[in-house]
PDB file of C-alpha atoms in Angstrom:
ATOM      1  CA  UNK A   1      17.733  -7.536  -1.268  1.00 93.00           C
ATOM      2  CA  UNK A   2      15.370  -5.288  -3.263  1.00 96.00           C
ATOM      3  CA  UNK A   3      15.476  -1.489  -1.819  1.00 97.00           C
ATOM      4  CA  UNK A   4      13.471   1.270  -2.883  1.00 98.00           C
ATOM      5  CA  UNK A   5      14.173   4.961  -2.189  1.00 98.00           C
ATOM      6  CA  UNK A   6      12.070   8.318  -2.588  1.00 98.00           C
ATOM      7  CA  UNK A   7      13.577  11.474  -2.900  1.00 98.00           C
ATOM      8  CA  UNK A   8      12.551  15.071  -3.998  1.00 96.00           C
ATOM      9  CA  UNK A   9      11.852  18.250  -2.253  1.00 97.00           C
ATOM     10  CA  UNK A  10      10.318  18.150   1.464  1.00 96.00           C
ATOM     11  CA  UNK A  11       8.454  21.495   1.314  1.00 98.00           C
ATOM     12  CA  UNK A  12       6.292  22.795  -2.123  1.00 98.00           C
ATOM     13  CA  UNK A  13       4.107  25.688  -2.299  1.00 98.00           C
ATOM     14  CA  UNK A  14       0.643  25.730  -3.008  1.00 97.00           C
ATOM     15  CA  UNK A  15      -0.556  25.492  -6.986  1.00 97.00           C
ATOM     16  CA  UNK A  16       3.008  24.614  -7.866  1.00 98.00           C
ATOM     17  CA  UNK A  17       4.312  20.856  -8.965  1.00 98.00           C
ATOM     18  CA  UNK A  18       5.056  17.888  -6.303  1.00 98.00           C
ATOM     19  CA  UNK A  19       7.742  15.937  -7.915  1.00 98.00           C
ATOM     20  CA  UNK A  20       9.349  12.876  -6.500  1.00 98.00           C
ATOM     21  CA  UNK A  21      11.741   9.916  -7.498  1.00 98.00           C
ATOM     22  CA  UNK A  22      11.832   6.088  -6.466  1.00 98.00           C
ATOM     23  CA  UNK A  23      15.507   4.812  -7.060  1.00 98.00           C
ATOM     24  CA  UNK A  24      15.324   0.527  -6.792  1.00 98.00           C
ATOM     25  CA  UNK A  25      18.443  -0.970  -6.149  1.00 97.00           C
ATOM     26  CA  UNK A  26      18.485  -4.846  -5.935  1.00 96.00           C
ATOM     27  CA  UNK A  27      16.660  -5.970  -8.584  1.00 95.00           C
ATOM     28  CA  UNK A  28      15.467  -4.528 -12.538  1.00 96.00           C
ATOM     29  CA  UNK A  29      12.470  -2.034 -12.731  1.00 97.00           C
ATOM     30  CA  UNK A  30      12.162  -3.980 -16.158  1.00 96.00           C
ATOM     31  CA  UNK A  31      10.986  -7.631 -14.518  1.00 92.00           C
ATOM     32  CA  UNK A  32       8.034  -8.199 -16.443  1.00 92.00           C
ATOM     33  CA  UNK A  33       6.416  -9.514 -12.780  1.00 92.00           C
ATOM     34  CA  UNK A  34       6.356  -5.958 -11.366  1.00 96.00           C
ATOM     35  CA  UNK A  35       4.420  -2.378 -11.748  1.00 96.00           C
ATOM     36  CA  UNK A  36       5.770   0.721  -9.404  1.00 98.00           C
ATOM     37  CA  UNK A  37       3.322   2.109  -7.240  1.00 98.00           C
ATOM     38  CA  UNK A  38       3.014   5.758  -5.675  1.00 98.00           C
ATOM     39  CA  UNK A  39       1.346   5.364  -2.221  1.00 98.00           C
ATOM     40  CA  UNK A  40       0.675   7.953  -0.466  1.00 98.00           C
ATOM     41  CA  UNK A  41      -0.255   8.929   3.704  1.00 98.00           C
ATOM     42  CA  UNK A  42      -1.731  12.286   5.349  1.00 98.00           C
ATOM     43  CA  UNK A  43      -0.275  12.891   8.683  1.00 97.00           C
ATOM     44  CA  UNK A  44      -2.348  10.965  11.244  1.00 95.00           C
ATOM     45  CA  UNK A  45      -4.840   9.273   8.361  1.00 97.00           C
ATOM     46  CA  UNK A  46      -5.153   5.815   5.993  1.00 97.00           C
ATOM     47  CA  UNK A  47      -2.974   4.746   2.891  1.00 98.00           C
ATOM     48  CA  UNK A  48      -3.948   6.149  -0.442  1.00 98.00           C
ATOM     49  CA  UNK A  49      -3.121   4.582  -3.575  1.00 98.00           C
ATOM     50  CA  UNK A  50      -1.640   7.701  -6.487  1.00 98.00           C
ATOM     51  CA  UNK A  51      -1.014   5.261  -9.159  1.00 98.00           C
ATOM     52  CA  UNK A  52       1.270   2.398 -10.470  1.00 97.00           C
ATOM     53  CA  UNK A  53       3.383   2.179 -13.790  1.00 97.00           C
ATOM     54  CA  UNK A  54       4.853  -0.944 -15.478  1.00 97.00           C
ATOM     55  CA  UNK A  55       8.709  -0.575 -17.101  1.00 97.00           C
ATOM     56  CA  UNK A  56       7.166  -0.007 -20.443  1.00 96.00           C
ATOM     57  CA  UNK A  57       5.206   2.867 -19.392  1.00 96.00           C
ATOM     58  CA  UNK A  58       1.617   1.565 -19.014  1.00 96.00           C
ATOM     59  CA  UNK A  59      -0.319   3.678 -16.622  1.00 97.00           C
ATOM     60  CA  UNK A  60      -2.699   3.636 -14.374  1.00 96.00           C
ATOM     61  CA  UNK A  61      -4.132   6.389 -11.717  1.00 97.00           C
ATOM     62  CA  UNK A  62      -6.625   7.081  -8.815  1.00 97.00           C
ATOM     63  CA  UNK A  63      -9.756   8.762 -10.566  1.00 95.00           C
ATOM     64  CA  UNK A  64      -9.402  10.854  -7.732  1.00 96.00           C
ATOM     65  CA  UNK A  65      -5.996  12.080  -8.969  1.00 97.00           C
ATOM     66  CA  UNK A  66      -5.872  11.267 -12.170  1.00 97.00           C
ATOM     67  CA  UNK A  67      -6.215  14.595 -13.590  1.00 97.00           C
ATOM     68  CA  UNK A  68      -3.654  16.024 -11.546  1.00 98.00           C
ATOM     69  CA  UNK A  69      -1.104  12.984 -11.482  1.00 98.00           C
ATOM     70  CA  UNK A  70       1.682  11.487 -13.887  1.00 98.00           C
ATOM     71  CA  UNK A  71       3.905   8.850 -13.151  1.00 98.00           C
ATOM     72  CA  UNK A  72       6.939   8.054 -15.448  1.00 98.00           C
ATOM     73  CA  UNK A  73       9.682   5.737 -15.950  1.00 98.00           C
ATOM     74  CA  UNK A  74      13.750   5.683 -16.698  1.00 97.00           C
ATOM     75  CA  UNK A  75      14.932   2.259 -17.204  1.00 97.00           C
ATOM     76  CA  UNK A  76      18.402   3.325 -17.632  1.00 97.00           C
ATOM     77  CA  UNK A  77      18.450   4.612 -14.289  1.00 97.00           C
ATOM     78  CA  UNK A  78      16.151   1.868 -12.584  1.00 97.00           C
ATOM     79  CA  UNK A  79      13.799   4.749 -11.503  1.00 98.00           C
ATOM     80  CA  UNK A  80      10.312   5.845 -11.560  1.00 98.00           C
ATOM     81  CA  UNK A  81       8.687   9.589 -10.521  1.00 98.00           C
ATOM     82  CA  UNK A  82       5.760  11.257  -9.696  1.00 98.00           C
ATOM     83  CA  UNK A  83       4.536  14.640 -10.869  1.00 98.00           C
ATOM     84  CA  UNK A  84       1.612  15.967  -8.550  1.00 98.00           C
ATOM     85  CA  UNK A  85       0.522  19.569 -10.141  1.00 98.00           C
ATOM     86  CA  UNK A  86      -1.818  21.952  -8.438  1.00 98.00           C
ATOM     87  CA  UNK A  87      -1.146  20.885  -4.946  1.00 98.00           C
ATOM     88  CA  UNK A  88      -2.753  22.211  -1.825  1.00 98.00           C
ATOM     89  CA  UNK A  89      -2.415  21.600   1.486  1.00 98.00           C
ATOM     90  CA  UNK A  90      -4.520  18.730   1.461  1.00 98.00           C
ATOM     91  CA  UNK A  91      -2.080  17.150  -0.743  1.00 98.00           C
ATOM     92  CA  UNK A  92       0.654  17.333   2.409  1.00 98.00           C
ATOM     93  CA  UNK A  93       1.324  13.267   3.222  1.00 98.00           C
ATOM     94  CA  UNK A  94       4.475  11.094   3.253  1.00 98.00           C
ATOM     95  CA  UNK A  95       4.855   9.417   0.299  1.00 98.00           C
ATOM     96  CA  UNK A  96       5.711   6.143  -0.537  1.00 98.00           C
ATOM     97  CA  UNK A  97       6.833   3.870  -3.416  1.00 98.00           C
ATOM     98  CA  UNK A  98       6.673   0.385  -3.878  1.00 98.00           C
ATOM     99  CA  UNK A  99       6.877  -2.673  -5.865  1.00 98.00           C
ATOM    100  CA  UNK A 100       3.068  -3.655  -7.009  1.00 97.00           C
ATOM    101  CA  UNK A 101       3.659  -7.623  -7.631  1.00 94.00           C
ATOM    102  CA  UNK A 102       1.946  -8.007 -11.025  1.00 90.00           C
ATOM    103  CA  UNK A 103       0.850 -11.804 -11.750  1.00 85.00           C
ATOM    104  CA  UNK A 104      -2.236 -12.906 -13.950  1.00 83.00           C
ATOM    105  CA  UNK A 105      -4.352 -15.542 -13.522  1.00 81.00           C
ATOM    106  CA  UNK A 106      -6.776 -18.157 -11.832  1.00 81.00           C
ATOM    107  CA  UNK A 107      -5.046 -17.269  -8.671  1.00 81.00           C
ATOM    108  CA  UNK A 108      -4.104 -12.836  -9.528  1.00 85.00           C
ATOM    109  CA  UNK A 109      -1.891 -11.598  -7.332  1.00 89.00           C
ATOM    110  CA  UNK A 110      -1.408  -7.616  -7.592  1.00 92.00           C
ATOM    111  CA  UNK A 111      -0.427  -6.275  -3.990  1.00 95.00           C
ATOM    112  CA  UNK A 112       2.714  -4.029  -2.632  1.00 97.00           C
ATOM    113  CA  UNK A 113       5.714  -7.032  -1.490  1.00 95.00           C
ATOM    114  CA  UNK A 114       8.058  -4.080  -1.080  1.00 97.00           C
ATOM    115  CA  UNK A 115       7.707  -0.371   0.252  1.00 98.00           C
ATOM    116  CA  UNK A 116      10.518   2.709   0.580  1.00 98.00           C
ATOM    117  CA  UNK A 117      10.510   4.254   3.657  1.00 97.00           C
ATOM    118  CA  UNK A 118       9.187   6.853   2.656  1.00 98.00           C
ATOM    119  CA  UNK A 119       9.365  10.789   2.414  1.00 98.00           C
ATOM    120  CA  UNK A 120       7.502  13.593   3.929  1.00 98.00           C
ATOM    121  CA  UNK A 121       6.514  16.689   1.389  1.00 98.00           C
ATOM    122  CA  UNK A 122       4.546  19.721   3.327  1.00 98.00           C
ATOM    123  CA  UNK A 123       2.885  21.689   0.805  1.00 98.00           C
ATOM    124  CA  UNK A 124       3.260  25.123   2.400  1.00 97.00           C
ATOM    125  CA  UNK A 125       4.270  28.831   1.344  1.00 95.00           C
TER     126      UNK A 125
ATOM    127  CA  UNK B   1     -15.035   2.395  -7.220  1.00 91.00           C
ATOM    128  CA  UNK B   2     -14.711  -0.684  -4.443  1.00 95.00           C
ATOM    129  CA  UNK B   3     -14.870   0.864  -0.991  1.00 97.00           C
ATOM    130  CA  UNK B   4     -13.289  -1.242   2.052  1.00 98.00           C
ATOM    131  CA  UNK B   5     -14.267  -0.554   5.543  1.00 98.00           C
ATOM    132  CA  UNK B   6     -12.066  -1.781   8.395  1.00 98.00           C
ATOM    133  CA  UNK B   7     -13.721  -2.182  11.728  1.00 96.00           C
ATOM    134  CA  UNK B   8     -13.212  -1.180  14.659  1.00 97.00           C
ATOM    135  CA  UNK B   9     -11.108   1.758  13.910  1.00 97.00           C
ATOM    136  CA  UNK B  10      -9.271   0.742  17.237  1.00 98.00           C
ATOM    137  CA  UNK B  11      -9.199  -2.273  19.290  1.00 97.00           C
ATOM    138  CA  UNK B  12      -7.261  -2.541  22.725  1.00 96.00           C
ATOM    139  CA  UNK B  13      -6.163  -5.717  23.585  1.00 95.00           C
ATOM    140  CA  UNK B  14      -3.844  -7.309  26.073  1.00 95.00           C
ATOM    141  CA  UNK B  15      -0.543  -9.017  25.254  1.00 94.00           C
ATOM    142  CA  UNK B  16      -1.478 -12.646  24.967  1.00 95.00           C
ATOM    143  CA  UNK B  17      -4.804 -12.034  24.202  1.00 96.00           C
ATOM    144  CA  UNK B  18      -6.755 -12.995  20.950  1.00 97.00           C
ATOM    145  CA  UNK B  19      -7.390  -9.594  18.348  1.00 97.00           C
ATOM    146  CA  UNK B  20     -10.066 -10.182  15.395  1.00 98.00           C
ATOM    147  CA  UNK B  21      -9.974  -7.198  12.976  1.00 98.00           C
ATOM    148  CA  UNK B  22     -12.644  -7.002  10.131  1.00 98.00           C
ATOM    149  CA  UNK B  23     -12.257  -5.901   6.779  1.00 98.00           C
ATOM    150  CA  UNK B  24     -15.537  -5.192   4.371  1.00 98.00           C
ATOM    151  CA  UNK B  25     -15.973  -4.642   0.895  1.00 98.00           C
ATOM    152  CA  UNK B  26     -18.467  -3.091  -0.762  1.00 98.00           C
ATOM    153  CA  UNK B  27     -18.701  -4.951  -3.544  1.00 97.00           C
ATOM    154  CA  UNK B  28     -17.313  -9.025  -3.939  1.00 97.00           C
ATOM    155  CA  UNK B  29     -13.380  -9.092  -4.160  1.00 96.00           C
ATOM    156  CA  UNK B  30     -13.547 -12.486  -4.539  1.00 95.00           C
ATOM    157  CA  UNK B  31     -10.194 -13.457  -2.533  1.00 95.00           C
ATOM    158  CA  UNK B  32      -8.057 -10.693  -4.091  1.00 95.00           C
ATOM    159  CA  UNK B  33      -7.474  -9.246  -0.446  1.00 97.00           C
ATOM    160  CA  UNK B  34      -4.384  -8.004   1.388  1.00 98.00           C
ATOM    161  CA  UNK B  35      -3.070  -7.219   4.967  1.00 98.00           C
ATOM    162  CA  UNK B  36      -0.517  -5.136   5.592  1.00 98.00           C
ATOM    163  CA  UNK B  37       1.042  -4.195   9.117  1.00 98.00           C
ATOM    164  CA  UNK B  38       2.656  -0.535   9.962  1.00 98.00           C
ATOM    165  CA  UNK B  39       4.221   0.635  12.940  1.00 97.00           C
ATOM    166  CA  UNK B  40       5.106   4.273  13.627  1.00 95.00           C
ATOM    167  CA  UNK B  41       7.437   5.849  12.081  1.00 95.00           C
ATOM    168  CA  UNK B  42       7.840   2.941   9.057  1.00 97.00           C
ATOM    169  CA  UNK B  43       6.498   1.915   5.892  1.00 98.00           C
ATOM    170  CA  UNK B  44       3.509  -0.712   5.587  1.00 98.00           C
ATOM    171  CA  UNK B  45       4.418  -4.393   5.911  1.00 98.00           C
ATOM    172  CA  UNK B  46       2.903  -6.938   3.633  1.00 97.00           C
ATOM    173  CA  UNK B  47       1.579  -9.753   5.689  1.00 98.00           C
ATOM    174  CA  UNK B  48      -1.432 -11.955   4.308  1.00 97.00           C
ATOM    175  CA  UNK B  49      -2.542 -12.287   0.442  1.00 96.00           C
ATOM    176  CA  UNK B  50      -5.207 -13.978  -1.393  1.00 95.00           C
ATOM    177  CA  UNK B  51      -7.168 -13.543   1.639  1.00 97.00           C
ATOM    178  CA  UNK B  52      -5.511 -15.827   3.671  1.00 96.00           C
ATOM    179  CA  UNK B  53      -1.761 -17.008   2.635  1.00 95.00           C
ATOM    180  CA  UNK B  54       0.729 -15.721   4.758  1.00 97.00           C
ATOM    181  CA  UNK B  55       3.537 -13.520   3.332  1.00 95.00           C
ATOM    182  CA  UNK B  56       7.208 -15.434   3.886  1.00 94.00           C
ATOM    183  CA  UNK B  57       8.113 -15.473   7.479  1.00 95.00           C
ATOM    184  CA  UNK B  58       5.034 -14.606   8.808  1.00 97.00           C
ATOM    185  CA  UNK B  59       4.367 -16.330  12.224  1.00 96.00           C
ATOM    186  CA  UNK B  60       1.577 -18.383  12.318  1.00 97.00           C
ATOM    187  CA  UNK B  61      -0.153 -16.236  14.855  1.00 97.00           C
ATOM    188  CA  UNK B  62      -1.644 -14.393  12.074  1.00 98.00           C
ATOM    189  CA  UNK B  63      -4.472 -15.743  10.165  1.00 98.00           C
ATOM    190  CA  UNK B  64      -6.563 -14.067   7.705  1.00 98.00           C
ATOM    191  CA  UNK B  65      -9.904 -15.586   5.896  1.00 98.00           C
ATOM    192  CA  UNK B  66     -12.889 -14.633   3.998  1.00 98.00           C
ATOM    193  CA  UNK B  67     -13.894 -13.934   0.362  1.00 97.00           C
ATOM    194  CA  UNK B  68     -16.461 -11.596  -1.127  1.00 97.00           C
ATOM    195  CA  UNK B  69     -16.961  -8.996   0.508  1.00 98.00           C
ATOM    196  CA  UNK B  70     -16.141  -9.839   4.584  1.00 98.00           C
ATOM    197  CA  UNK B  71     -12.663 -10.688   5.872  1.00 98.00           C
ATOM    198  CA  UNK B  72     -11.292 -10.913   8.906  1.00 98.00           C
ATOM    199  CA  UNK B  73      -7.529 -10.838  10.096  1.00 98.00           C
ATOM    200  CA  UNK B  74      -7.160 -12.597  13.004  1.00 98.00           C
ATOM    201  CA  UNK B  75      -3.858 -12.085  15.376  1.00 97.00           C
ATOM    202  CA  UNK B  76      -4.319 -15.165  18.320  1.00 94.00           C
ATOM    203  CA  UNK B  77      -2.068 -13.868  20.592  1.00 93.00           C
ATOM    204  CA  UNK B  78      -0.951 -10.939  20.645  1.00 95.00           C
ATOM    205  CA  UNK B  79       2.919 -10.026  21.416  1.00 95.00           C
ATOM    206  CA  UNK B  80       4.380  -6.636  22.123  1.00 93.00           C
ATOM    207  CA  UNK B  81       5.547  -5.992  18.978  1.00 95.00           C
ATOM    208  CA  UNK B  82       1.849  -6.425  17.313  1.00 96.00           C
ATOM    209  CA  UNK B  83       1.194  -3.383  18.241  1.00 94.00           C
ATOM    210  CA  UNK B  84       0.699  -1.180  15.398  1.00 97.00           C
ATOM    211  CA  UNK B  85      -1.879   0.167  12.643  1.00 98.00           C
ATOM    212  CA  UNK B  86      -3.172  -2.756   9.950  1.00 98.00           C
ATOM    213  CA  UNK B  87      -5.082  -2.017   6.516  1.00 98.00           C
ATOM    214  CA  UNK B  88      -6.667  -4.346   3.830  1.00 98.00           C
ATOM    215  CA  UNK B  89      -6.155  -3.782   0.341  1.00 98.00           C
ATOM    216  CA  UNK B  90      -8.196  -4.930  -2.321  1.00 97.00           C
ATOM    217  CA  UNK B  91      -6.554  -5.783  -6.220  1.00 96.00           C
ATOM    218  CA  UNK B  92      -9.817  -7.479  -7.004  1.00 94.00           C
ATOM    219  CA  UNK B  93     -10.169  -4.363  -9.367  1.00 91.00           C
ATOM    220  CA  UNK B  94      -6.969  -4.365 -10.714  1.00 91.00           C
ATOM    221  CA  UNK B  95      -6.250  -3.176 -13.124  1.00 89.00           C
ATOM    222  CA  UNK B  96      -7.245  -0.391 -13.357  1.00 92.00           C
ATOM    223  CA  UNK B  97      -7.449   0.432  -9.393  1.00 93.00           C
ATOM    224  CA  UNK B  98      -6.623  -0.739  -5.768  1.00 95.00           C
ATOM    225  CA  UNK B  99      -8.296   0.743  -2.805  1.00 97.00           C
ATOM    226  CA  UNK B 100      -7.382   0.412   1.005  1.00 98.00           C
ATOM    227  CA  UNK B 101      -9.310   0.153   3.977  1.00 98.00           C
ATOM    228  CA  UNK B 102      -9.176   2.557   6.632  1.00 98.00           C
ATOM    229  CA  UNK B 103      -7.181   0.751   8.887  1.00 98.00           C
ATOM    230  CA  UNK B 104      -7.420  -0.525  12.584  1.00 98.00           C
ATOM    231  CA  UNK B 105      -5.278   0.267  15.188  1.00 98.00           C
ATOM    232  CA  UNK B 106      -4.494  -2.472  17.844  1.00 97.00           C
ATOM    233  CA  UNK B 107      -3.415  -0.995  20.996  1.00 96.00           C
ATOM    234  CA  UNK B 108      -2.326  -2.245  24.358  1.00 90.00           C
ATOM    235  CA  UNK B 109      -4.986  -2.465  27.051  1.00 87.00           C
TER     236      UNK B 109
END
């Protein structure tokens, strides 16, 4: 069974760096069926998508982020992060990660099959 | 940027009862549409794709149709634990970008 988990620090100051990990466990980071998504969820509000990355780097990022956001990947480890810089407290939301099923086609299929539970970072000083 | 309202932004219902929740885009998505399902305190639950085809194990209670730009997830009747918060999710943009809907919450009555 496919597992993903977040981890990274639960409280950041303001203007520093957000920095998070998915670990997956239960399946290769390297399937060439998948990109890793960054998801992320203010307190009380909607889902937000950060970005997604595919296991040989390719990119891509929320214009609303993107100058702020970069997502990278370590095959070795079966793990992806996140690197939020600048953040506020606007930028205070659980984050997720997930796998972003990646299939081409008549029929495309690019939607979220499996989510972490989840962390909560505060961005507070 | 595609833009997906999800109306109404809550809907009480009764257990048993049927729930219709609507999903608009603002531009045609084709049938490159999503559901997911999240309760408190978890992560979001994949339930419909292409519009309409039911994620594996989904019980046939749930329904979803459309294309373009309206959709509609329909839930005929509802059990306790169909209680929760549900967003659409288009990939029709993909890549470079996905965007989600607000999200309706279906509460008990």
């Amino acid at each position: 069974q496919l597992q993903l988990q977040e981890s990274g620090p639960g409280l950041v100051k303001p203007s520093e760096t957000l920095s998070l990990t998915c670990t997956v466990s239960g399946g290769s980071i390297s399937s060439s069926s998948y990109y890793w998504g960054w998801i992320r969820q203010p307190p009380g509000k909607g889902l937000e998508w950060i970005g997604s990355i595919y296991y040989s780097g390719s990119t891509y990022y929320n214009p609303s982020l993107k100058s702020r956001v970069t997502i990278s990947v370590d095959t070795s480890k079966n793990q992806f992060s996140l690197k939020l810089s600048s953040v506020t407290a606007a930028d205070t939301a659980m984050y997720y990660c997930a796998r972003q099923l990646t299939i081409f086609g008549v029929v495309p299929r690019y939607y979220f099959d499996y989510w972490g539970q989840g962390t909560l970072v505060t961005v507070s000083s | 940027e595609i833009v997906m309202t999800q109306s109404p932004a809550t809907l009480s219902v009764s257990p048993g009862e049927r729930a219709t929740l609507s999903c608009r885009a603002s531009q045609s998505v084709s049938s490159n549409l999503a559901w997911y399902q999240q309760k408190p305190g978890q992560a979001p639950r994949l339930l419909i794709y292409g519009a309409s085809t039911r994620a594996t194990g989904l019980p046939a209670r749930f329904s979803g149709s459309g294309s373009g730009t309206e959709f509609t997830l329909t839930i005929s009747s509802l059990q306790s634990e169909d209680f929760a918060v549900y967003y659409c999710q288009q990939y029709n943009d993909w890549p470079p970008s996905l965007t989600f809907g607000g999200g309706t919450k279906v509460e008990i009555k």
